[in-house]
């Protein structure tokens, strides 16, 4: 997960246009190891960069919360998704 996030940051610094697919890959890597805080940060970065999140983005972030036992954060994400879509 750390390498995926670092690569995303490097891509952004190199002015490579990031899209939903690149962010989803990074959020998905966070999901695999339960890094819910980093997944939340990536969601925030997506929004700040005006990159659209999709169901896959939220699914991976909710799963990261589940793996960490952060059920309240998972519900927060689901409520946020419902408000945005």
N, CA, C and O atoms as a MOPAC input file, in Angstrom:
PM7 MOZYME 1SCF
protein

 N      0.81700 1    -1.20600 1     0.00000 1
 C      0.00000 1     0.00000 1     0.00000 1
 C      0.85000 1     1.25500 1     0.00000 1
 O      0.52400 1     2.22800 1    -0.68100 1
 N      1.93600 1     1.24200 1     0.75600 1
 C      2.77100 1     2.43800 1     0.84400 1
 C      3.38000 1     2.78000 1    -0.52000 1
 O      3.47000 1     3.95200 1    -0.88600 1
 N      3.79000 1     1.76800 1    -1.26000 1
 C      4.36200 1     2.01600 1    -2.57900 1
 C      3.32100 1     2.57000 1    -3.53900 1
 O      3.62400 1     3.44500 1    -4.34900 1
 N      2.09400 1     2.06500 1    -3.45200 1
 C      1.02100 1     2.55500 1    -4.32200 1
 C      0.71500 1     4.01900 1    -4.03800 1
 O      0.53600 1     4.81200 1    -4.96200 1
 N      0.65600 1     4.37400 1    -2.76800 1
 C      0.37500 1     5.77000 1    -2.40000 1
 C      1.54700 1     6.66000 1    -2.80100 1
 O      1.33800 1     7.76100 1    -3.30900 1
 N      2.78200 1     6.19400 1    -2.57700 1
 C      3.95800 1     6.97100 1    -2.96200 1
 C      3.98800 1     7.19300 1    -4.47300 1
 O      4.32700 1     8.28100 1    -4.93900 1
 N      3.63300 1     6.16500 1    -5.22900 1
 C      3.59800 1     6.29800 1    -6.68200 1
 C      2.55600 1     7.33000 1    -7.10900 1
 O      2.80500 1     8.13000 1    -8.01000 1
 N      1.41100 1     7.31100 1    -6.47400 1
 C      0.36300 1     8.28400 1    -6.77600 1
 C      0.86100 1     9.70200 1    -6.50900 1
 O      0.63700 1    10.60700 1    -7.31400 1
 N      1.53300 1     9.88900 1    -5.38200 1
 C      2.07700 1    11.20700 1    -5.03500 1
 C      3.13600 1    11.62600 1    -6.05100 1
 O      3.15500 1    12.77600 1    -6.49100 1
 N      4.01500 1    10.69800 1    -6.42500 1
 C      5.04200 1    11.00300 1    -7.43000 1
 C      4.42000 1    11.36300 1    -8.77400 1
 O      4.87900 1    12.28400 1    -9.45100 1
 N      3.38300 1    10.63900 1    -9.15400 1
 C      2.70600 1    10.93000 1   -10.41900 1
 C      2.13500 1    12.33600 1   -10.40100 1
 O      2.26100 1    13.08400 1   -11.37100 1
 N      1.50800 1    12.68400 1    -9.29000 1
 C      0.92100 1    14.01600 1    -9.16500 1
 C      2.00200 1    15.09300 1    -9.22600 1
 O      1.82600 1    16.11700 1    -9.88600 1
 N      3.12000 1    14.86200 1    -8.53800 1
 C      4.22700 1    15.82300 1    -8.53800 1
 C      4.83500 1    15.97400 1    -9.92800 1
 O      5.38000 1    17.02600 1   -10.26100 1
 N      4.74100 1    14.92200 1   -10.73800 1
 C      5.27000 1    14.95200 1   -12.10400 1
 C      4.23700 1    15.46700 1   -13.10500 1
 O      4.45400 1    15.42200 1   -14.31600 1
 N      3.11900 1    15.95200 1   -12.58400 1
 C      2.04200 1    16.51600 1   -13.39100 1
 C      1.36600 1    15.48900 1   -14.29600 1
 O      0.84500 1    15.82900 1   -15.35900 1
 N      1.38100 1    14.24400 1   -13.86600 1
 C      0.60500 1    13.21300 1   -14.55900 1
 C     -0.83100 1    13.36300 1   -14.08800 1
 O     -1.08800 1    13.46000 1   -12.88800 1
 N     -1.75500 1    13.38200 1   -15.01400 1
 C     -3.16000 1    13.54500 1   -14.64900 1
 C     -3.67500 1    12.27700 1   -13.98200 1
 O     -3.68600 1    11.20500 1   -14.58700 1
 N     -4.09900 1    12.40900 1   -12.73700 1
 C     -4.64900 1    11.28400 1   -11.99000 1
 C     -6.14200 1    11.19800 1   -12.25100 1
 O     -6.81900 1    12.21800 1   -12.37500 1
 N     -6.64700 1     9.98900 1   -12.33300 1
 C     -8.07300 1     9.79700 1   -12.58200 1
 C     -8.64200 1     8.80000 1   -11.57100 1
 O     -7.95400 1     8.34800 1   -10.65600 1
 N     -9.89200 1     8.48200 1   -11.76400 1
 C    -10.57600 1     7.56700 1   -10.84800 1
 C     -9.86200 1     6.22500 1   -10.77400 1
 O     -9.76200 1     5.63300 1    -9.69900 1
 N     -9.37300 1     5.74600 1   -11.89600 1
 C     -8.70900 1     4.43500 1   -11.92900 1
 C     -7.43100 1     4.45200 1   -11.09500 1
 O     -7.18300 1     3.51800 1   -10.33200 1
 N     -6.62200 1     5.49300 1   -11.22700 1
 C     -5.37700 1     5.53000 1   -10.45800 1
 C     -5.65500 1     5.66500 1    -8.96500 1
 O     -4.99700 1     5.01400 1    -8.15400 1
 N     -6.61900 1     6.50100 1    -8.59600 1
 C     -6.97400 1     6.62000 1    -7.18200 1
 C     -7.56800 1     5.30700 1    -6.66100 1
 O     -7.25000 1     4.88400 1    -5.54900 1
 N     -8.41500 1     4.67000 1    -7.44500 1
 C     -9.00900 1     3.40600 1    -6.99800 1
 C     -7.94900 1     2.34400 1    -6.74600 1
 O     -8.08000 1     1.54400 1    -5.81900 1
 N     -6.90400 1     2.32900 1    -7.56000 1
 C     -5.81700 1     1.37100 1    -7.34100 1
 C     -5.14500 1     1.62800 1    -5.99400 1
 O     -4.83200 1     0.68900 1    -5.26200 1
 N     -4.92700 1     2.88700 1    -5.67500 1
 C     -4.29300 1     3.22400 1    -4.39800 1
 C     -5.21600 1     2.93200 1    -3.21700 1
 O     -4.77700 1     2.38200 1    -2.20700 1
 N     -6.48400 1     3.29600 1    -3.33800 1
 C     -7.44000 1     3.00300 1    -2.26100 1
 C     -7.57500 1     1.49000 1    -2.09400 1
 O     -7.67200 1     0.99500 1    -0.97100 1
 N     -7.58100 1     0.75900 1    -3.20000 1
 C     -7.65800 1    -0.69600 1    -3.14600 1
 C     -6.47200 1    -1.30800 1    -2.42400 1
 O     -6.62100 1    -2.28500 1    -1.69000 1
 N     -5.29300 1    -0.73600 1    -2.63000 1
 C     -4.11400 1    -1.25500 1    -1.92000 1
 C     -4.21700 1    -0.97200 1    -0.42700 1
 O     -3.77100 1    -1.77900 1     0.38900 1
 N     -4.79500 1     0.15500 1    -0.06600 1
 C     -5.02800 1     0.45700 1     1.35300 1
 C     -6.03500 1    -0.52700 1     1.95100 1
 O     -5.90300 1    -0.95300 1     3.09900 1
 N     -7.02500 1    -0.87100 1     1.16400 1
 C     -8.03400 1    -1.82900 1     1.60500 1
 C     -7.39200 1    -3.16800 1     1.95200 1
 O     -7.75100 1    -3.78100 1     2.95700 1
 N     -6.46700 1    -3.62000 1     1.15200 1
 C     -5.86900 1    -4.93900 1     1.35500 1
 C     -5.22000 1    -5.08800 1     2.72300 1
 O     -5.13400 1    -6.19700 1     3.25000 1
 N     -4.76300 1    -3.98100 1     3.30200 1
 C     -4.08800 1    -4.06100 1     4.60000 1
 C     -4.81000 1    -3.26000 1     5.69100 1
 O     -4.25800 1    -3.03100 1     6.76700 1
 N     -6.03400 1    -2.84100 1     5.40700 1
 C     -6.83700 1    -2.15800 1     6.42100 1
 C     -6.37400 1    -0.75400 1     6.77300 1
 O     -6.59500 1    -0.29500 1     7.89400 1
 N     -5.73800 1    -0.07000 1     5.84100 1
 C     -5.27100 1     1.29900 1     6.09000 1
 C     -6.39800 1     2.30300 1     5.83900 1
 O     -6.38400 1     3.03900 1     4.85200 1
 N     -7.36600 1     2.31900 1     6.74600 1
 C     -8.54900 1     3.14700 1     6.54200 1
 C     -8.23600 1     4.63800 1     6.56600 1
 O     -8.84500 1     5.40700 1     5.82100 1
 N     -7.29600 1     5.05900 1     7.41100 1
 C     -6.96300 1     6.49000 1     7.46900 1
 C     -6.38300 1     6.96900 1     6.14900 1
 O     -6.71700 1     8.05400 1     5.67300 1
 N     -5.52000 1     6.16300 1     5.56200 1
 C     -4.93600 1     6.54000 1     4.27700 1
 C     -6.00600 1     6.50800 1     3.18100 1
 O     -5.99500 1     7.34500 1     2.27900 1
 N     -6.92300 1     5.55000 1     3.25700 1
 C     -8.02300 1     5.49700 1     2.28200 1
 C     -8.88300 1     6.76000 1     2.38300 1
 O     -9.29100 1     7.31600 1     1.36400 1
 N     -9.15900 1     7.21200 1     3.61200 1
 C     -9.91600 1     8.45300 1     3.80600 1
 C     -9.15200 1     9.64000 1     3.21800 1
 O     -9.73600 1    10.50800 1     2.56900 1
 N     -7.85500 1     9.66400 1     3.45300 1
 C     -7.02900 1    10.75000 1     2.92000 1
 C     -7.10400 1    10.77100 1     1.39400 1
 O     -7.22600 1    11.83400 1     0.78500 1
 N     -7.02800 1     9.58300 1     0.78400 1
 C     -7.11600 1     9.50700 1    -0.67500 1
 C     -8.47100 1     9.99100 1    -1.17900 1
 O     -8.53800 1    10.67400 1    -2.20100 1
 N     -9.54400 1     9.65100 1    -0.48200 1
 C    -10.86600 1    10.15300 1    -0.86300 1
 C    -10.90200 1    11.67400 1    -0.81000 1
 O    -11.45100 1    12.32700 1    -1.69700 1
 N    -10.31200 1    12.22800 1     0.24000 1
 C    -10.24600 1    13.69000 1     0.35600 1
 C     -9.44000 1    14.28500 1    -0.79700 1
 O     -9.84100 1    15.28400 1    -1.39400 1
 N     -8.30200 1    13.66200 1    -1.10300 1
 C     -7.47200 1    14.14400 1    -2.20500 1
 C     -8.21300 1    14.08100 1    -3.54100 1
 O     -8.09100 1    14.98100 1    -4.37200 1
 N     -8.97700 1    13.01500 1    -3.73700 1
 C     -9.77700 1    12.90200 1    -4.96400 1
 C    -10.72200 1    14.08300 1    -5.08600 1
 O    -10.80300 1    14.73100 1    -6.12900 1
 N    -11.43000 1    14.35000 1    -4.00500 1
 C    -12.39300 1    15.44900 1    -4.00600 1
 C    -11.69300 1    16.79100 1    -4.24000 1
 O    -12.16700 1    17.61000 1    -5.02700 1
 N    -10.57200 1    17.01300 1    -3.56100 1
 C     -9.83200 1    18.27000 1    -3.69700 1
 C     -9.28300 1    18.44000 1    -5.11700 1
 O     -9.12800 1    19.56100 1    -5.60000 1
 N     -8.99500 1    17.32400 1    -5.77500 1
 C     -8.46200 1    17.35500 1    -7.14100 1
 C     -9.55800 1    17.29200 1    -8.20000 1
 O     -9.27500 1    17.24700 1    -9.39700 1
 N    -10.81000 1    17.28800 1    -7.74900 1
 C    -11.96500 1    17.22500 1    -8.64700 1
 C    -11.96700 1    15.94500 1    -9.49000 1
 O    -12.35000 1    15.95400 1   -10.66000 1
 N    -11.53100 1    14.84900 1    -8.86900 1
 C    -11.58000 1    13.53600 1    -9.51000 1
 C    -12.79300 1    12.81000 1    -8.93500 1
 O    -12.95300 1    12.71800 1    -7.71800 1
 N    -13.63000 1    12.30300 1    -9.80700 1
 C    -14.85900 1    11.64100 1    -9.37300 1
 C    -14.55600 1    10.30700 1    -8.70700 1
 O    -13.77000 1     9.50800 1    -9.21500 1
 N    -15.18700 1    10.07900 1    -7.57000 1
 C    -15.12600 1     8.77100 1    -6.92600 1
 C    -16.28000 1     7.94200 1    -7.47600 1
 O    -17.25900 1     8.48000 1    -7.99300 1
 N    -16.14900 1     6.63700 1    -7.35600 1
 C    -17.22600 1     5.77300 1    -7.82000 1
 C    -17.50800 1     4.70000 1    -6.77700 1
 O    -16.93800 1     4.71400 1    -5.68600 1
 N    -18.37900 1     3.78700 1    -7.11900 1
 C    -18.75200 1     2.73100 1    -6.18100 1
 C    -17.53700 1     1.91500 1    -5.76400 1
 O    -17.43800 1     1.50900 1    -4.60600 1
 N    -16.61100 1     1.66700 1    -6.68700 1
 C    -15.39800 1     0.91800 1    -6.37100 1
 C    -14.53000 1     1.63600 1    -5.35200 1
 O    -13.93100 1     1.00200 1    -4.48300 1
 N    -14.46100 1     2.95400 1    -5.45700 1
 C    -13.68600 1     3.74600 1    -4.50300 1
 C    -14.24600 1     3.56400 1    -3.10100 1
 O    -13.51600 1     3.27200 1    -2.15400 1
 N    -15.54500 1     3.74200 1    -2.98800 1
 C    -16.17900 1     3.62600 1    -1.67900 1
 C    -16.15300 1     2.19900 1    -1.15400 1
 O    -15.97000 1     1.98100 1     0.04400 1
 N    -16.33300 1     1.23400 1    -2.03100 1
 C    -16.28500 1    -0.15400 1    -1.60900 1
 C    -14.93300 1    -0.48100 1    -0.98200 1
 O    -14.87300 1    -1.10800 1     0.07600 1
 N    -13.85300 1    -0.06000 1    -1.62600 1
 C    -12.51700 1    -0.33000 1    -1.09800 1
 C    -12.28700 1     0.39500 1     0.22400 1
 O    -11.70100 1    -0.17300 1     1.14600 1
 N    -12.73800 1     1.63300 1     0.32600 1
 C    -12.54900 1     2.39100 1     1.56400 1
 C    -13.37800 1     1.79800 1     2.71200 1
 O    -12.89500 1     1.70700 1     3.84100 1
 N    -14.60500 1     1.40200 1     2.43000 1
 C    -15.44300 1     0.77200 1     3.45300 1
 C    -14.81900 1    -0.55100 1     3.89700 1
 O    -14.82000 1    -0.87300 1     5.08500 1
 N    -14.29500 1    -1.30400 1     2.95600 1
 C    -13.64300 1    -2.57400 1     3.29500 1
 C    -12.40900 1    -2.35100 1     4.16100 1
 O    -12.13700 1    -3.14200 1     5.06300 1
 N    -11.66600 1    -1.28900 1     3.89700 1
 C    -10.50300 1    -0.96000 1     4.73500 1
 C    -10.95400 1    -0.66800 1     6.16400 1
 O    -10.29800 1    -1.07900 1     7.12000 1
 N    -12.06700 1     0.03600 1     6.30800 1
 C    -12.62100 1     0.30500 1     7.64300 1
 C    -13.03600 1    -0.99000 1     8.32500 1
 O    -12.76900 1    -1.19000 1     9.51000 1
 N    -13.67700 1    -1.85000 1     7.58600 1
 C    -14.13300 1    -3.13900 1     8.13500 1
 C    -12.95000 1    -3.95500 1     8.64600 1
 O    -13.01500 1    -4.54100 1     9.72700 1
 N    -11.88100 1    -3.99300 1     7.87500 1
 C    -10.69900 1    -4.77100 1     8.28200 1
 C    -10.05600 1    -4.21400 1     9.54300 1
 O     -9.39200 1    -4.94700 1    10.27600 1
 N    -10.24400 1    -2.94400 1     9.79700 1
 C     -9.66800 1    -2.29600 1    10.97600 1
 C    -10.64900 1    -2.21700 1    12.13700 1
 O    -10.30500 1    -1.70700 1    13.20400 1
 N    -11.86100 1    -2.71400 1    11.94200 1
 C    -12.87200 1    -2.64100 1    12.99200 1
 C    -13.44700 1    -1.25000 1    13.17900 1
 O    -14.01700 1    -0.94800 1    14.22700 1
 N    -13.30200 1    -0.41000 1    12.18200 1
 C    -13.78400 1     0.97300 1    12.24700 1
 C    -15.17000 1     1.08400 1    11.62800 1
 O    -15.34800 1     1.71300 1    10.58500 1
 N    -16.14000 1     0.47000 1    12.27800 1
 C    -17.49600 1     0.43100 1    11.72800 1
 C    -18.13500 1     1.80800 1    11.64000 1
 O    -18.87400 1     2.09000 1    10.69700 1
 N    -17.85600 1     2.66800 1    12.61500 1
 C    -18.43200 1     4.02000 1    12.57500 1
 C    -17.91500 1     4.78100 1    11.35500 1
 O    -18.66500 1     5.52300 1    10.72100 1
 N    -16.64800 1     4.59900 1    11.03000 1
 C    -16.08700 1     5.25600 1     9.84800 1
 C    -16.68500 1     4.67800 1     8.56900 1
 O    -16.90300 1     5.40300 1     7.59900 1
 N    -16.95100 1     3.36900 1     8.56900 1
 C    -17.57900 1     2.74000 1     7.40500 1
 C    -18.96700 1     3.33800 1     7.17300 1
 O    -19.33700 1     3.63500 1     6.03700 1
 N    -19.72600 1     3.51200 1     8.24300 1
 C    -21.06200 1     4.10800 1     8.13200 1
 C    -20.94900 1     5.55800 1     7.65400 1
 O    -21.75300 1     6.01200 1     6.83900 1
 N    -19.95700 1     6.27400 1     8.15900 1
 C    -19.72800 1     7.65900 1     7.72400 1
 C    -19.48400 1     7.71000 1     6.21200 1
 O    -20.01600 1     8.57700 1     5.52000 1
 N    -18.68400 1     6.78400 1     5.71300 1
 C    -18.42900 1     6.72900 1     4.27500 1
 C    -19.69700 1     6.43400 1     3.48800 1
 O    -19.96300 1     7.06900 1     2.46700 1
 N    -20.47000 1     5.47900 1     3.95900 1
 C    -21.70400 1     5.11500 1     3.26600 1
 C    -22.67300 1     6.28700 1     3.22700 1
 O    -23.33600 1     6.51700 1     2.21500 1
 N    -22.75500 1     7.02700 1     4.32800 1
 C    -23.62600 1     8.19300 1     4.35800 1
 C    -23.11000 1     9.26200 1     3.38600 1
 O    -23.89300 1     9.90900 1     2.69200 1
 N    -21.80200 1     9.43700 1     3.34600 1
 C    -21.20800 1    10.40100 1     2.41900 1
 C    -21.43200 1    10.00300 1     0.97600 1
 O    -21.68300 1    10.85400 1     0.12300 1
 N    -21.34300 1     8.72100 1     0.70100 1
 C    -21.58200 1     8.24300 1    -0.65600 1
 C    -23.02300 1     8.49600 1    -1.05400 1
 O    -23.29400 1     8.92600 1    -2.17500 1
 N    -23.94000 1     8.23400 1    -0.15200 1
 C    -25.35700 1     8.44300 1    -0.45400 1
 C    -25.63800 1     9.93200 1    -0.73100 1
 O    -26.46800 1    10.26300 1    -1.57800 1
 N    -24.95500 1    10.80400 1    -0.02500 1
 C    -25.15900 1    12.23700 1    -0.20300 1
 C    -24.58600 1    12.73200 1    -1.53000 1
 O    -25.10700 1    13.68400 1    -2.11100 1
 N    -23.51700 1    12.09400 1    -2.01600 1
 C    -22.85100 1    12.54800 1    -3.23400 1
 C    -23.42900 1    11.96300 1    -4.49600 1
 O    -23.33900 1    12.57200 1    -5.56200 1
 N    -24.02200 1    10.78700 1    -4.39200 1
 C    -24.47100 1    10.08700 1    -5.61300 1
 C    -25.96500 1    10.00100 1    -5.68100 1
 O    -26.50900 1     9.44700 1    -6.63700 1

